[in-house]
PDB file of C-alpha atoms in Angstrom:
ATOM      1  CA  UNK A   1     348.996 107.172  78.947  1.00 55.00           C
ATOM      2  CA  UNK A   2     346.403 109.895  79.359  1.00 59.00           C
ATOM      3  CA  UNK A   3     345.344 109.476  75.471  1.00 55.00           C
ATOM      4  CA  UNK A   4     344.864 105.908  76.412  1.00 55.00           C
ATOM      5  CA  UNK A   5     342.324 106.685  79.552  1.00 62.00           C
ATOM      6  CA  UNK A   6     340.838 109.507  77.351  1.00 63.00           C
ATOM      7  CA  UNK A   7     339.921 106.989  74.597  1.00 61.00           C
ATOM      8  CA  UNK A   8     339.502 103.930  76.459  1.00 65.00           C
ATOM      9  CA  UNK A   9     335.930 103.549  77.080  1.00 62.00           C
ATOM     10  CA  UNK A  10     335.430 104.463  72.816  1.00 66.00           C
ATOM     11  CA  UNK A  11     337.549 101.973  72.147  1.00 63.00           C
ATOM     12  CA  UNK A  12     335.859  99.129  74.313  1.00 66.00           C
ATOM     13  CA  UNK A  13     332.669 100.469  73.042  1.00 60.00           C
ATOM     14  CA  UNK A  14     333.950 100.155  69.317  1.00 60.00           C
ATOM     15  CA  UNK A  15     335.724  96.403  70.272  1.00 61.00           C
ATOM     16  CA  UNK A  16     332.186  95.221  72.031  1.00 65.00           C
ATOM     17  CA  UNK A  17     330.413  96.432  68.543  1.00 58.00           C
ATOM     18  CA  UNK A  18     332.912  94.484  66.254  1.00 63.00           C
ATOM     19  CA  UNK A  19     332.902  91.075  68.420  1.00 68.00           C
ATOM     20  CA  UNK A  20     328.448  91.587  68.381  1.00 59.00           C
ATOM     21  CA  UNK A  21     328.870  92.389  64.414  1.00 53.00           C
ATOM     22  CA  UNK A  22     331.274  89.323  63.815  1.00 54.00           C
ATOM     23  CA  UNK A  23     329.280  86.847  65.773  1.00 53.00           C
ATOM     24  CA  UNK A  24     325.588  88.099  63.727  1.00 52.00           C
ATOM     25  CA  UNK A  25     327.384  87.871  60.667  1.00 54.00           C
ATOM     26  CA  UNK A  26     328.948  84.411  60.965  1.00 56.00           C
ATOM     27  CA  UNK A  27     327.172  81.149  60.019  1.00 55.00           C
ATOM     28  CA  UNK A  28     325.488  79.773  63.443  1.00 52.00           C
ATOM     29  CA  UNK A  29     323.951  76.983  64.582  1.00 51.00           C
ATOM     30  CA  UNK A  30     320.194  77.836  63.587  1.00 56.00           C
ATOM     31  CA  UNK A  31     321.137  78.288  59.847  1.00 58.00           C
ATOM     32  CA  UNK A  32     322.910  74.856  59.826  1.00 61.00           C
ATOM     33  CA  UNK A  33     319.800  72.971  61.306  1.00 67.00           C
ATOM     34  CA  UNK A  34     317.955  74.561  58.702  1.00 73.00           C
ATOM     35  CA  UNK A  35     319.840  73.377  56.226  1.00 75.00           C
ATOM     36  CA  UNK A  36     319.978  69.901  57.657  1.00 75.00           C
ATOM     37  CA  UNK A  37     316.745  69.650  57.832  1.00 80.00           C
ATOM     38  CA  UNK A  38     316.004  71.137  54.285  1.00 82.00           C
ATOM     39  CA  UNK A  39     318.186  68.340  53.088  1.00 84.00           C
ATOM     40  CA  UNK A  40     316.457  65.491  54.862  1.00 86.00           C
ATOM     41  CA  UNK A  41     313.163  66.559  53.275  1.00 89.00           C
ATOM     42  CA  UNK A  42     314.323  66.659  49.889  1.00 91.00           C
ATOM     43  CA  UNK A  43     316.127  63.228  50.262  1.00 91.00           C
ATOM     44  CA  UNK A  44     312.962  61.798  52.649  1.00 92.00           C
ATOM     45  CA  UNK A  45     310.617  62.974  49.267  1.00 94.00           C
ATOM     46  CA  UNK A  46     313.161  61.527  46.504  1.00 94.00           C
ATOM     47  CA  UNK A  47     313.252  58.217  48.506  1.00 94.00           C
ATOM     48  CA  UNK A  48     309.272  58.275  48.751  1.00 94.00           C
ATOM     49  CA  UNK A  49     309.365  58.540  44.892  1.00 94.00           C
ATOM     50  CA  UNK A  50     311.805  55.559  44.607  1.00 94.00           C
ATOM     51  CA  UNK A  51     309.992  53.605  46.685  1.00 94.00           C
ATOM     52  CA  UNK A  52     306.489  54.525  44.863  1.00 94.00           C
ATOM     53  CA  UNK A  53     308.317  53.556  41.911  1.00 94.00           C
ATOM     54  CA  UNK A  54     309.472  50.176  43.313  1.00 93.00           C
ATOM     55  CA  UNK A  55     305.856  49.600  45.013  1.00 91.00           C
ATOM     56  CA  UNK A  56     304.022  50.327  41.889  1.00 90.00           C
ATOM     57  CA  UNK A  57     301.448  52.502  44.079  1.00 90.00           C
ATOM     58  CA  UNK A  58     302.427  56.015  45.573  1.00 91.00           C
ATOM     59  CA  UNK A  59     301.791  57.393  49.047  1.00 92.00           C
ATOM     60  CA  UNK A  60     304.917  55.918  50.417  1.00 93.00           C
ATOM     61  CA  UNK A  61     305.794  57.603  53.632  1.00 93.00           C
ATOM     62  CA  UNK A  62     309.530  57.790  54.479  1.00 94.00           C
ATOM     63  CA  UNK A  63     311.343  59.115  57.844  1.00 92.00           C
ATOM     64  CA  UNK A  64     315.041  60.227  58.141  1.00 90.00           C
ATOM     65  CA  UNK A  65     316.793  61.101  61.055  1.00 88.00           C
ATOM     66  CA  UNK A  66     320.792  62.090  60.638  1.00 86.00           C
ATOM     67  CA  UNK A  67     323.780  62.500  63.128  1.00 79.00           C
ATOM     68  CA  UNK A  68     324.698  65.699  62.622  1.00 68.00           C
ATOM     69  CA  UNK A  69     324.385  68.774  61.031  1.00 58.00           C
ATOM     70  CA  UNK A  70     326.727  68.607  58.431  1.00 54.00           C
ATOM     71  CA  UNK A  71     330.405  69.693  58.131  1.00 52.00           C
ATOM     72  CA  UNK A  72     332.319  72.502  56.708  1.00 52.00           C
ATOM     73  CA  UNK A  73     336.018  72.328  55.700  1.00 53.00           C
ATOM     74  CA  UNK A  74     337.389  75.311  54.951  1.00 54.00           C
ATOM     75  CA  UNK A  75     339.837  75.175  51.946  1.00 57.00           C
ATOM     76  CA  UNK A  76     342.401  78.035  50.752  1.00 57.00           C
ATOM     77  CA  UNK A  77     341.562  81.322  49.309  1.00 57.00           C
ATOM     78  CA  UNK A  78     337.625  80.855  51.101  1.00 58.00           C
ATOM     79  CA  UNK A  79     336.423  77.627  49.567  1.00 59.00           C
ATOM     80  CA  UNK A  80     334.452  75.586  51.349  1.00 60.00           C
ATOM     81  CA  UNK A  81     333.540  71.905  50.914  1.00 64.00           C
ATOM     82  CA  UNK A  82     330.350  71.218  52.412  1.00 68.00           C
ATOM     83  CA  UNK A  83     329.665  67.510  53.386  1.00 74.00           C
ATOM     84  CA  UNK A  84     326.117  65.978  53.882  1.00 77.00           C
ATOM     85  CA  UNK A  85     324.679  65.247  57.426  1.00 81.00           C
ATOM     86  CA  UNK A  86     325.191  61.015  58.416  1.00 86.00           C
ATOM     87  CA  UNK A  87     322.048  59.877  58.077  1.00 89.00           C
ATOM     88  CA  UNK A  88     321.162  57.644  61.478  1.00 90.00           C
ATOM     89  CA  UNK A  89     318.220  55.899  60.426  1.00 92.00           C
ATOM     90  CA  UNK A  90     315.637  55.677  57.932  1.00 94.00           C
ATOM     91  CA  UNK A  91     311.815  54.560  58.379  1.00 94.00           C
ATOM     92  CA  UNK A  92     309.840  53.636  55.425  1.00 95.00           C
ATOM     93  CA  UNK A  93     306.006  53.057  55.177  1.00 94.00           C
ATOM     94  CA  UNK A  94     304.471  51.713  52.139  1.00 94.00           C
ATOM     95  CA  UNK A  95     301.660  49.613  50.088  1.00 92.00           C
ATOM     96  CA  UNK A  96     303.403  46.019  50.152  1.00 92.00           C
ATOM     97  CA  UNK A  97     305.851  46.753  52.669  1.00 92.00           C
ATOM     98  CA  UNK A  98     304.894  43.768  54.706  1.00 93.00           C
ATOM     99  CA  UNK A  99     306.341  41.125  52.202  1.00 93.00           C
ATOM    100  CA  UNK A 100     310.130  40.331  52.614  1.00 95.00           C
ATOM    101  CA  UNK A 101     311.060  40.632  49.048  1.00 95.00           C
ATOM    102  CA  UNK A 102     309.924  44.233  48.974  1.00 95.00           C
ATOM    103  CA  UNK A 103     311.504  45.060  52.338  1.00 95.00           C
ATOM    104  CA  UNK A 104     314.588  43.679  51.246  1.00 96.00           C
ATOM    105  CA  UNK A 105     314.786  45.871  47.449  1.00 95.00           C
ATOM    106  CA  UNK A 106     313.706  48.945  49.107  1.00 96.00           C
ATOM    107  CA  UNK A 107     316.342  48.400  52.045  1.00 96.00           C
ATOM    108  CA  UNK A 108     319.105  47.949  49.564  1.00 96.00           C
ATOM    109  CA  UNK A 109     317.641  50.849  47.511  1.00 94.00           C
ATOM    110  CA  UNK A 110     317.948  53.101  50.063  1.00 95.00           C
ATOM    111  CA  UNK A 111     321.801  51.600  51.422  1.00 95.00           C
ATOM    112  CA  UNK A 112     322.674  52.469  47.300  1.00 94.00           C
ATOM    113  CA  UNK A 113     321.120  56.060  47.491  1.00 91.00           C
ATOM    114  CA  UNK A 114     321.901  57.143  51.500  1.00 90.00           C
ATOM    115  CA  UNK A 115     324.861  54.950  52.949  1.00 90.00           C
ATOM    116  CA  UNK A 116     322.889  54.160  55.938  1.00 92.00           C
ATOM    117  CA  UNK A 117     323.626  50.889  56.979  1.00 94.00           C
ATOM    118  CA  UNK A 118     320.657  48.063  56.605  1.00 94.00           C
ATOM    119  CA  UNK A 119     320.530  47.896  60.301  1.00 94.00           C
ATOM    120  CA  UNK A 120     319.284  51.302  60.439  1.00 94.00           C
ATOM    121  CA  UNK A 121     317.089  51.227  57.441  1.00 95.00           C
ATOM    122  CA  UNK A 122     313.099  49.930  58.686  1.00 95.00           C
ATOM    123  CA  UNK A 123     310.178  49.105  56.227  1.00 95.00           C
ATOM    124  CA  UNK A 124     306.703  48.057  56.764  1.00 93.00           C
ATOM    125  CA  UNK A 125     303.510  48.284  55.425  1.00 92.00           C
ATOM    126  CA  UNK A 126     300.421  50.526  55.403  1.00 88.00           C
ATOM    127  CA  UNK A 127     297.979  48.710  57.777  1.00 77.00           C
ATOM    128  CA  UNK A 128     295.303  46.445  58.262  1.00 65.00           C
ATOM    129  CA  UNK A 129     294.578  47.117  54.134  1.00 55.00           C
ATOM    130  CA  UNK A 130     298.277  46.056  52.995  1.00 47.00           C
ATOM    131  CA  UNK A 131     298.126  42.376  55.511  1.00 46.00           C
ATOM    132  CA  UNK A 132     298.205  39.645  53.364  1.00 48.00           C
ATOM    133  CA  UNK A 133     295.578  37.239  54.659  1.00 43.00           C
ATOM    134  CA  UNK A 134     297.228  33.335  54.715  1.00 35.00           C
TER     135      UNK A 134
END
């Protein structure tokens, strides 16, 4: 017993360090938003692409939003499978966008390439320079 009160306040001292150096080294929160939103903007700039493609003129805009963050599963022996963030909605802004037809290609487009639902997919055009005048 008098070991234990001679070592005690070592020991917390030594248990506090371990818990602060476990919780610094594991993944957190801020490193999975990054990585959310590194994925967004590489899928928001291949969609612009397709749609460029589609539109036959570039400087398509395109907006994704998703649910979450991702998700890990943990596997045996330390794999992990990581899964994409749900995508919640995607906004699209292009030359042409106005015109039905084009909405509706680019809205199935982007169901084929994300998942996202039509309901949450949203594409219009450019301005007063993309209008069609009838």
């Amino acid at each position: 017993m008098a070991l234990f009160k001679r070592f005690r306040l070592p020991l917390t001292v030594g248990a506090m360090l371990l818990i602060g150096l476990c919780l610094v080294l594991l993944p957190g929160g801020e490193t999975k938003r990054s990585e959310t939103l590194t994925y967004a903007s590489e899928l928001e700039a291949r969609i612009a692409s397709l749609v460029d493609t589609v539109c036959g003129k570039s400087g398509s805009r395109v907006l994704l939003t998703t649910e979450n963050g991702g998700e890990s599963v943990y596997a045996m022996q330390n794999l992990v499978d990581r899964k994409a963030p749900e995508i919640r909605g995607v906004a699209v802004i292009c030359q042409g966008g106005d015109d039905p037809t084009l909405q509706k290609k680019i809205t199935e487009l982007i169901e084929a390439v994300t998942g996202a639902k039509s309901h949450r997919i949203r594409v219009c055009g450019m301005g007063k320079g993309d209008h069609k005048e009838y």
